[in-house]
Amino acid sequence: MSGEAVQGSETFPVGHGKCIRHHGEFLQGCFWDDESRTYVPGLVTVPIPEIQTHAVFHPDDAPGIRVSGDRPKSARAAALTLEACQRHGGTPPPGGVVDISSQEDRGWGMGSSTSDVIATVRAVCSSCGVDLSRWEISRLAVRAEVASDPLAFESCPVLFAQRHARLLRQWQRPFPPLALVGCRLSREPVNTLAMHHEPYSRSERREFHRLRRDIGRAITRGDPRLLGRVATRSAEINQRRVHQPGFDEVLEICRSVDGVGVQIAHSGNVCGLLLDDRSPGTAHKITQARDALTRAGFPPTLERRSEPHHASC
C-alpha cells in the first residue's frame, strides 16, 4: 500500500516496527524437547541484521486489517496482536492498515515472511503502547505462520522449535567471528510451504544430538571452524531430502579458499560460504570466493563480516 493515502485515526497513534532477516540456517533438524518429552523440529538461523523489514501500522476506526501486497500471514499477525494487546491492558483500535517495506527475495529462504510478521507485530504493539517480550512475539508469529523463524531474538544464538514457539536452547555468547559469502544455488524461488520432508531416522536424531552439542561448544569457545563443520554437516543431511544442485561445487570452492564450512537455507535456495574472520587475508579470500562462485554461475546474495559489537542476549 506504499504510495497510497491512508485514512488514519485521531484516537490512536501510528505504530512503527522492524525486524532483521536471516540467511538460512547453521543447523536444522530434530531435537529432544524436555518440556514436551518428545522430538520436535528445531533450527539455529544465520542472522543478518543489516537487512531489515519495516512495517507501519495506520490504525483506523473501521474493523479489519488491510496489508500491503499479498501478505495474509502479516494480516493474521496484526489481528492476533490486537487481541494480545487488549489482554495486556491496552486499548487497541478496531482495525487498521499495515504498510510493509522489505527486500524482494521471497522463496530464497531468508526469512521474508517471518520478518514481515514480526515487524507487523511490533508496529501494532507500538500503536497500542504495549511491550511484548521476544517469546510472546515469537509465539504470535508461529500462530500466524504455523512455522516461524526466531528473528524476534535478533542476533542472539538460539535453538528454536519453529512449530512450537519454544526455545530449546539459548546461548549467552555471540556467534563466533565468521565472514559469509552468499549465493543462490538456483535462480528460481522455492515454494517453502509446499516442501515435504521425510521424518528423520533414529541415527539422524542421534547425529543431531551431537551437532546440538557441537554448536554449543562452537559458540561458547568462539570457534568458527567447529561452527562451520556443524553447518556443513547439517547441509549434507538435508541433501538427502532436498537435493540442492550445485551444493558440492560450492563445498569444493569453500575448500579451495580455506573456508570453514558451508551453510544453506534448508527451506529455500540460499547458500553461504563461511570463513574464519580472524584469519589473515580474509578480505582476499572473500574476493576469491566471490569470483569462483560467479564463474560457476551462482547468483550472489550478500557478503558480510562478523559484527564488531554484539547486542546483549
Short mmCIF file of C-alpha atoms in Angstrom, two decimals:
data_model
loop_
_atom_site.label_atom_id
_atom_site.label_comp_id
_atom_site.label_asym_id
_atom_site.label_seq_id
_atom_site.Cartn_x
_atom_site.Cartn_y
_atom_site.Cartn_z
CA MET A 1 0.00 0.00 0.00
CA SER A 2 3.07 2.20 -0.29
CA GLY A 3 2.30 5.47 -2.02
CA GLU A 4 -1.46 5.34 -1.21
CA ALA A 5 -3.15 7.82 1.08
CA VAL A 6 -4.16 6.10 4.30
CA GLN A 7 -7.11 7.32 6.34
CA GLY A 8 -5.86 7.21 9.92
CA SER A 9 -7.41 7.56 13.34
CA GLU A 10 -7.29 10.64 15.54
CA THR A 11 -7.52 8.42 18.63
CA PHE A 12 -4.63 6.01 18.10
CA PRO A 13 -1.07 6.87 17.04
CA VAL A 14 0.65 5.39 14.01
CA GLY A 15 2.91 2.47 15.01
CA HIS A 16 6.31 1.51 13.62
CA GLY A 17 8.10 -1.86 13.75
CA LYS A 18 11.11 -3.52 12.20
CA CYS A 19 12.74 -6.94 12.09
CA ILE A 20 16.04 -8.34 10.84
CA ARG A 21 16.40 -11.08 8.23
CA HIS A 22 18.48 -14.26 8.09
CA HIS A 23 20.49 -16.22 5.50
CA GLY A 24 19.24 -19.74 6.07
CA GLU A 25 20.47 -21.88 8.94
CA PHE A 26 23.61 -23.05 10.66
CA LEU A 27 21.66 -26.06 11.92
CA GLN A 28 18.23 -27.51 11.29
CA GLY A 29 16.89 -30.87 12.29
CA CYS A 30 15.03 -32.76 15.01
CA PHE A 31 15.85 -32.30 18.69
CA TRP A 32 14.70 -33.57 22.07
CA ASP A 33 12.41 -31.15 23.90
CA ASP A 34 12.40 -31.55 27.67
CA GLU A 35 9.10 -29.72 28.04
CA SER A 36 7.04 -31.94 25.75
CA ARG A 37 9.20 -35.04 26.30
CA THR A 38 9.41 -35.70 22.59
CA TYR A 39 11.44 -34.82 19.50
CA VAL A 40 10.49 -31.59 17.76
CA PRO A 41 11.80 -29.71 14.69
CA GLY A 42 14.34 -27.04 15.58
CA LEU A 43 16.79 -24.66 13.96
CA VAL A 44 19.58 -22.14 14.51
CA THR A 45 19.40 -19.38 11.91
CA VAL A 46 22.15 -17.17 10.45
CA PRO A 47 21.08 -13.64 11.47
CA ILE A 48 21.62 -10.77 9.02
CA PRO A 49 20.88 -7.55 10.95
CA GLU A 50 21.92 -5.36 8.01
CA ILE A 51 18.79 -6.39 6.06
CA GLN A 52 15.53 -5.42 7.72
CA THR A 53 11.81 -5.29 7.11
CA HIS A 54 9.95 -2.14 8.16
CA ALA A 55 6.24 -2.02 8.94
CA VAL A 56 3.96 0.94 9.63
CA PHE A 57 0.55 0.40 11.24
CA HIS A 58 -2.06 3.06 10.48
CA PRO A 59 -4.92 2.45 12.94
CA ASP A 60 -8.42 3.43 11.94
CA ASP A 61 -11.95 3.18 13.24
CA ALA A 62 -13.08 0.62 10.67
CA PRO A 63 -12.84 -3.05 11.74
CA GLY A 64 -10.49 -5.40 9.92
CA ILE A 65 -6.87 -5.42 8.81
CA ARG A 66 -5.54 -4.47 5.39
CA VAL A 67 -1.93 -5.19 4.47
CA SER A 68 0.19 -4.02 1.56
CA GLY A 69 0.91 -6.71 -1.02
CA ASP A 70 -0.05 -10.36 -0.82
CA ARG A 71 0.74 -10.98 2.86
CA PRO A 72 -2.05 -12.97 4.54
CA LYS A 73 0.31 -14.10 7.33
CA SER A 74 1.00 -10.49 8.28
CA ALA A 75 -2.74 -9.74 8.26
CA ARG A 76 -3.31 -12.66 10.66
CA ALA A 77 -0.40 -11.47 12.81
CA ALA A 78 -1.86 -7.96 13.06
CA ALA A 79 -5.27 -9.28 14.11
CA LEU A 80 -3.71 -11.62 16.69
CA THR A 81 -1.59 -8.77 18.04
CA LEU A 82 -4.62 -6.51 18.52
CA GLU A 83 -6.15 -9.28 20.66
CA ALA A 84 -2.89 -9.74 22.60
CA CYS A 85 -2.62 -6.00 23.25
CA GLN A 86 -6.12 -5.97 24.69
CA ARG A 87 -5.23 -8.87 27.00
CA HIS A 88 -2.19 -6.87 28.16
CA GLY A 89 -4.34 -3.92 29.21
CA GLY A 90 -4.10 -1.90 26.04
CA THR A 91 -6.97 -0.30 24.17
CA PRO A 92 -6.48 -1.37 20.56
CA PRO A 93 -8.25 0.20 17.60
CA PRO A 94 -10.93 -1.76 15.70
CA GLY A 95 -8.60 -2.22 12.74
CA GLY A 96 -6.05 -0.59 10.53
CA VAL A 97 -3.71 -0.69 7.57
CA VAL A 98 -0.22 -2.24 7.63
CA ASP A 99 2.29 -0.92 5.10
CA ILE A 100 5.37 -3.18 4.75
CA SER A 101 8.68 -2.35 3.10
CA SER A 102 11.10 -5.24 2.60
CA GLN A 103 13.65 -6.70 0.24
CA GLU A 104 12.21 -8.71 -2.64
CA ASP A 105 13.63 -12.18 -2.03
CA ARG A 106 10.62 -14.36 -1.35
CA GLY A 107 11.28 -18.06 -1.71
CA TRP A 108 15.02 -17.72 -1.15
CA GLY A 109 14.96 -18.95 2.45
CA MET A 110 15.92 -15.61 4.03
CA GLY A 111 13.01 -15.33 6.45
CA SER A 112 10.94 -12.87 4.42
CA SER A 113 7.53 -13.93 5.78
CA THR A 114 8.69 -14.16 9.41
CA SER A 115 10.37 -10.77 9.14
CA ASP A 116 7.15 -9.28 7.71
CA VAL A 117 5.13 -10.86 10.51
CA ILE A 118 7.39 -9.76 13.38
CA ALA A 119 7.74 -6.21 12.02
CA THR A 120 3.94 -6.11 11.82
CA VAL A 121 3.53 -7.35 15.39
CA ARG A 122 5.95 -4.69 16.62
CA ALA A 123 4.20 -1.94 14.63
CA VAL A 124 0.80 -2.84 16.09
CA CYS A 125 2.28 -3.03 19.60
CA SER A 126 3.87 0.38 19.07
CA SER A 127 0.50 1.88 18.16
CA CYS A 128 -1.23 0.27 21.16
CA GLY A 129 1.54 1.20 23.61
CA VAL A 130 2.12 -2.44 24.60
CA ASP A 131 5.56 -4.02 25.04
CA LEU A 132 5.63 -7.76 24.34
CA SER A 133 8.59 -10.00 25.14
CA ARG A 134 10.61 -11.74 22.43
CA TRP A 135 8.99 -15.02 23.40
CA GLU A 136 5.46 -13.56 23.18
CA ILE A 137 6.24 -12.06 19.76
CA SER A 138 7.61 -15.42 18.56
CA ARG A 139 4.51 -17.18 19.82
CA LEU A 140 2.28 -14.81 17.84
CA ALA A 141 4.47 -15.35 14.76
CA VAL A 142 4.07 -19.14 14.97
CA ARG A 143 0.30 -18.76 15.34
CA ALA A 144 0.24 -16.55 12.25
CA GLU A 145 2.61 -18.69 10.16
CA VAL A 146 2.40 -22.25 11.56
CA ALA A 147 6.22 -22.39 11.37
CA SER A 148 8.34 -19.33 12.13
CA ASP A 149 11.98 -18.29 12.44
CA PRO A 150 13.41 -16.94 15.73
CA LEU A 151 14.01 -13.43 14.35
CA ALA A 152 12.47 -11.77 17.41
CA PHE A 153 15.70 -12.76 19.19
CA GLU A 154 17.74 -10.68 16.71
CA SER A 155 21.40 -11.83 16.54
CA CYS A 156 21.31 -13.90 19.72
CA PRO A 157 22.14 -17.59 19.16
CA VAL A 158 19.09 -19.72 19.92
CA LEU A 159 17.92 -23.22 19.06
CA PHE A 160 14.26 -22.60 18.31
CA ALA A 161 11.39 -25.04 17.85
CA GLN A 162 9.86 -23.32 14.84
CA ARG A 163 6.47 -25.05 15.05
CA HIS A 164 6.10 -24.88 18.83
CA ALA A 165 7.45 -21.38 19.60
CA ARG A 166 9.81 -22.72 22.24
CA LEU A 167 13.45 -22.08 22.97
CA LEU A 168 15.21 -25.43 23.13
CA ARG A 169 18.48 -23.66 23.98
CA GLN A 170 19.73 -20.11 24.29
CA TRP A 171 23.39 -19.17 24.48
CA GLN A 172 24.59 -16.01 26.21
CA ARG A 173 27.63 -15.54 23.97
CA PRO A 174 27.57 -14.30 20.35
CA PHE A 175 28.28 -16.44 17.31
CA PRO A 176 31.99 -16.93 16.53
CA PRO A 177 33.55 -14.38 14.14
CA LEU A 178 32.58 -15.52 10.65
CA ALA A 179 32.64 -13.95 7.21
CA LEU A 180 29.91 -15.08 4.84
CA VAL A 181 29.89 -15.05 1.04
CA GLY A 182 26.32 -15.76 -0.01
CA CYS A 183 24.79 -17.03 -3.21
CA ARG A 184 21.76 -18.84 -4.57
CA LEU A 185 22.06 -22.44 -5.67
CA SER A 186 19.21 -21.96 -8.15
CA ARG A 187 17.72 -18.89 -9.79
CA GLU A 188 14.11 -19.87 -9.19
CA PRO A 189 12.43 -19.18 -5.82
CA VAL A 190 11.28 -22.13 -3.73
CA ASN A 191 7.71 -22.65 -2.52
CA THR A 192 8.67 -23.42 1.08
CA LEU A 193 5.09 -24.20 2.12
CA ALA A 194 4.90 -26.96 -0.48
CA MET A 195 8.10 -28.65 0.67
CA HIS A 196 7.64 -32.08 2.26
CA HIS A 197 10.30 -33.61 4.47
CA GLU A 198 10.51 -37.26 5.41
CA PRO A 199 10.81 -38.00 9.16
CA TYR A 200 14.36 -38.18 10.46
CA SER A 201 15.72 -41.62 11.25
CA ARG A 202 16.93 -42.72 14.67
CA SER A 203 20.56 -42.41 13.57
CA GLU A 204 19.93 -38.90 12.26
CA ARG A 205 18.35 -37.92 15.57
CA ARG A 206 21.47 -39.15 17.36
CA GLU A 207 23.60 -37.12 14.98
CA PHE A 208 21.51 -34.00 15.57
CA HIS A 209 22.08 -34.50 19.29
CA ARG A 210 25.83 -34.40 18.63
CA LEU A 211 25.50 -31.38 16.36
CA ARG A 212 23.47 -29.59 19.04
CA ARG A 213 26.30 -30.24 21.49
CA ASP A 214 28.94 -29.14 18.98
CA ILE A 215 27.23 -25.89 18.04
CA GLY A 216 27.02 -25.06 21.74
CA ARG A 217 30.75 -25.69 22.09
CA ALA A 218 31.46 -23.59 18.99
CA ILE A 219 29.53 -20.64 20.42
CA THR A 220 30.94 -20.99 23.94
CA ARG A 221 34.53 -21.27 22.70
CA GLY A 222 34.16 -18.76 19.87
CA ASP A 223 35.30 -21.45 17.41
CA PRO A 224 34.45 -20.59 13.75
CA ARG A 225 35.82 -23.89 12.36
CA LEU A 226 33.65 -26.01 14.62
CA LEU A 227 30.60 -23.93 13.73
CA GLY A 228 31.47 -24.34 10.05
CA ARG A 229 31.65 -28.12 10.44
CA VAL A 230 28.23 -28.17 12.12
CA ALA A 231 26.71 -26.07 9.32
CA THR A 232 28.24 -28.25 6.61
CA ARG A 233 27.08 -31.48 8.20
CA SER A 234 23.55 -30.10 8.66
CA ALA A 235 23.50 -29.14 4.97
CA GLU A 236 24.76 -32.59 3.96
CA ILE A 237 21.98 -34.29 5.93
CA ASN A 238 19.46 -32.03 4.23
CA GLN A 239 20.82 -33.03 0.81
CA ARG A 240 19.35 -36.49 1.34
CA ARG A 241 15.86 -34.95 1.47
CA VAL A 242 16.04 -31.84 -0.67
CA HIS A 243 18.84 -32.21 -3.16
CA GLN A 244 20.34 -28.82 -3.99
CA PRO A 245 22.17 -28.88 -7.32
CA GLY A 246 25.47 -27.07 -7.02
CA PHE A 247 25.99 -27.71 -3.31
CA ASP A 248 29.00 -29.98 -3.88
CA GLU A 249 30.53 -27.37 -6.17
CA VAL A 250 30.18 -24.66 -3.52
CA LEU A 251 31.72 -27.02 -0.97
CA GLU A 252 34.72 -27.54 -3.26
CA ILE A 253 35.10 -23.76 -3.70
CA CYS A 254 34.97 -23.43 0.08
CA ARG A 255 37.86 -25.85 0.46
CA SER A 256 39.88 -24.05 -2.24
CA VAL A 257 39.79 -20.74 -0.31
CA ASP A 258 40.36 -22.34 3.13
CA GLY A 259 36.77 -21.77 4.19
CA VAL A 260 35.47 -23.32 7.39
CA GLY A 261 32.19 -24.62 6.00
CA VAL A 262 29.01 -24.09 4.02
CA GLN A 263 25.56 -23.26 5.33
CA ILE A 264 22.26 -23.37 3.45
CA ALA A 265 18.61 -22.48 3.74
CA HIS A 266 17.02 -25.84 4.48
CA SER A 267 13.76 -24.48 3.04
CA GLY A 268 14.96 -22.23 0.23
CA ASN A 269 17.88 -21.86 -2.14
CA VAL A 270 20.44 -19.56 -0.48
CA CYS A 271 23.87 -20.87 0.43
CA GLY A 272 26.71 -19.27 2.36
CA LEU A 273 30.41 -19.99 2.14
CA LEU A 274 31.86 -19.44 5.63
CA LEU A 275 35.32 -18.09 6.51
CA ASP A 276 37.13 -17.58 9.81
CA ASP A 277 37.00 -13.79 10.15
CA ARG A 278 40.05 -13.79 12.45
CA SER A 279 42.37 -15.49 9.99
CA PRO A 280 44.88 -13.44 7.92
CA GLY A 281 43.79 -12.43 4.45
CA THR A 282 40.06 -12.82 4.98
CA ALA A 283 39.24 -9.92 2.63
CA HIS A 284 41.27 -11.57 -0.14
CA LYS A 285 39.58 -14.92 0.48
CA ILE A 286 36.17 -13.25 0.22
CA THR A 287 37.16 -11.85 -3.19
CA GLN A 288 38.46 -15.26 -4.30
CA ALA A 289 35.28 -16.98 -3.14
CA ARG A 290 33.00 -14.45 -4.85
CA ASP A 291 34.95 -14.69 -8.12
CA ALA A 292 34.78 -18.50 -8.05
CA LEU A 293 31.05 -18.53 -7.28
CA THR A 294 30.39 -16.04 -10.07
CA ARG A 295 32.37 -18.10 -12.58
CA ALA A 296 30.36 -21.15 -11.52
CA GLY A 297 27.13 -19.29 -12.25
CA PHE A 298 25.75 -18.89 -8.71
CA PRO A 299 23.80 -15.58 -8.33
CA PRO A 300 25.09 -13.53 -5.36
CA THR A 301 23.01 -12.66 -2.30
CA LEU A 302 25.31 -10.79 0.08
CA GLU A 303 28.73 -10.59 1.70
CA ARG A 304 29.24 -9.77 5.35
CA ARG A 305 31.91 -9.75 8.02
CA SER A 306 31.32 -10.52 11.69
CA GLU A 307 29.86 -7.77 13.85
CA PRO A 308 32.42 -5.83 15.95
CA HIS A 309 29.87 -5.33 18.71
CA HIS A 310 27.06 -7.65 19.69
CA ALA A 311 23.80 -6.78 21.37
CA SER A 312 23.19 -8.34 24.76
CA CYS A 313 21.36 -11.64 24.62
#
